[in-house]
Amino acid sequence: MNHVVLTGDRPTGPLHLGHYFGTLANRVALQDVHPMYVLVADYQVITDRDLPGAIQRNIATLLLDYLAIGLDPAKVTIFQHSAIPELNQLLLPFLSLVSVAELGRNPTVKDEIAHSTQQAVNGLMFTYPVHQAADILFCKGTLVPVGKDQLPHVEVTRLVARRFNERYGPVFPVPEAMMGAQPLLKGLDGGKMSKSRGNAVALSATEDETAALIRGARTDADRLITFDETNRPEVSNLLTLAGLCLGRQPESIADEIGNGGAAALKRLVTEAVNEFLRPIRRRRREYSEADARQVLSDGNERARERAIVTLGEVRAAMGF
Ligand code: TRP
């Protein structure tokens, strides 16, 4: 199958190990197999907050994260919403294809509203999944590597593609989501891994910052280290993390540590993570922010050419 891969991230802060094992590693593998677009979803930042914040800084960080993990700008088109007017214009016809009731039923949107700290829910919160359909369909994307929370949005995209084709004739492929096979990594405090909770190792963290974070990780008092996700979630999460970094089974790492206790476990995890991140950190130092900006502006140019063609087809199909 000849896929076109599209995925992306909101530029809200540094990517961390949860992102890496959840989806980034997958992207690096896919770039050698299929044409791929990676979106810096800058307009999506203002769904759950009033202001874009340190947007330029966050975009630069995200780009350096992408380059550090080995996304190759010669193979991948890296681009941003705000530079592609024709992509954003697709939102208008697409919005006419979904009902207000459907917008309100999206489980991820509901969850984000429940966790929002905003005074009022804005209209973009309800409509950004349709904008995401424009992200995917402007390049006729067929494969969308995402985490579980994004599945409802891919469903919206499939609905938009199908309805557009039914009403106006065949223009769009109906894309599929692709989920990573990796186990879900929790944060170092046992909660959901998130940069805002300070429980995640950022890909850009130094060795010392990494060591300090892991030293502070929650464990338990049992000196015998065992892999038992139900009864010992924190210890097991650390073993999972070490296992992912070392390419080993967490059980075998637990056996190796045996009676060494939390201190030995943390020492092993710290070494495993720092060893794993070494080439990523090295590559990051090879790029300047000016390089990163150049990568984005080249990608924007390519993405825009693609968007112009698709918008033309959409307008023609609709009779505009
Ligand atoms: N909503 C995604 C996230 O928060 C980012 C995103 C925007 C995206 N547009 C996309 C992901 C299109 C996949 C496809 O992570």
Short mmCIF file of N, CA and C in Angstrom, two decimals, residues 11 40 54-67 284 288-289 292-293 296:
data_model
loop_
_atom_site.label_atom_id
_atom_site.label_comp_id
_atom_site.label_asym_id
_atom_site.label_seq_id
_atom_site.Cartn_x
_atom_site.Cartn_y
_atom_site.Cartn_z
N PRO A 11 2.79 22.71 19.68
CA PRO A 11 4.03 23.24 20.26
C PRO A 11 3.75 23.90 21.62
N VAL A 40 3.56 21.01 12.90
CA VAL A 40 3.66 21.80 14.12
C VAL A 40 2.31 22.51 14.25
N ALA A 54 4.62 31.22 24.87
CA ALA A 54 5.96 31.38 24.27
C ALA A 54 6.02 30.58 22.98
N ILE A 55 5.18 30.96 22.02
CA ILE A 55 4.97 30.11 20.85
C ILE A 55 6.24 29.95 20.01
N GLN A 56 6.98 31.04 19.78
CA GLN A 56 8.20 30.91 18.94
C GLN A 56 9.23 30.01 19.61
N ARG A 57 9.37 30.20 20.93
CA ARG A 57 10.29 29.37 21.70
C ARG A 57 9.87 27.89 21.63
N ASN A 58 8.58 27.65 21.80
CA ASN A 58 8.09 26.28 21.80
C ASN A 58 8.19 25.62 20.42
N ILE A 59 8.01 26.42 19.39
CA ILE A 59 8.17 25.87 18.03
C ILE A 59 9.63 25.50 17.79
N ALA A 60 10.54 26.37 18.22
CA ALA A 60 11.97 26.07 18.04
C ALA A 60 12.35 24.80 18.81
N THR A 61 11.84 24.67 20.02
CA THR A 61 12.13 23.47 20.82
C THR A 61 11.62 22.22 20.13
N LEU A 62 10.39 22.30 19.63
CA LEU A 62 9.79 21.14 18.96
C LEU A 62 10.60 20.74 17.73
N LEU A 63 11.01 21.74 16.95
CA LEU A 63 11.80 21.44 15.75
C LEU A 63 13.12 20.78 16.12
N LEU A 64 13.78 21.30 17.15
CA LEU A 64 15.05 20.68 17.56
C LEU A 64 14.83 19.28 18.10
N ASP A 65 13.70 19.08 18.78
CA ASP A 65 13.36 17.72 19.23
C ASP A 65 13.21 16.79 18.02
N TYR A 66 12.51 17.25 17.01
CA TYR A 66 12.31 16.44 15.80
C TYR A 66 13.65 16.07 15.16
N LEU A 67 14.50 17.09 15.02
CA LEU A 67 15.79 16.84 14.36
C LEU A 67 16.66 15.93 15.24
N ARG A 284 21.12 16.76 18.66
CA ARG A 284 20.53 18.05 18.95
C ARG A 284 21.58 19.17 18.89
N SER A 288 21.50 24.37 14.90
CA SER A 288 21.23 25.65 15.54
C SER A 288 19.75 25.95 15.37
N GLU A 289 19.29 26.96 16.09
CA GLU A 289 17.89 27.37 15.90
C GLU A 289 17.66 27.91 14.50
N ALA A 292 16.93 25.07 12.33
CA ALA A 292 15.57 24.59 12.58
C ALA A 292 14.56 25.47 11.85
N ARG A 293 14.79 26.79 11.90
CA ARG A 293 13.86 27.70 11.21
C ARG A 293 13.88 27.46 9.70
N LEU A 296 11.84 24.44 8.81
CA LEU A 296 10.41 24.73 8.84
C LEU A 296 10.00 25.55 7.62
#
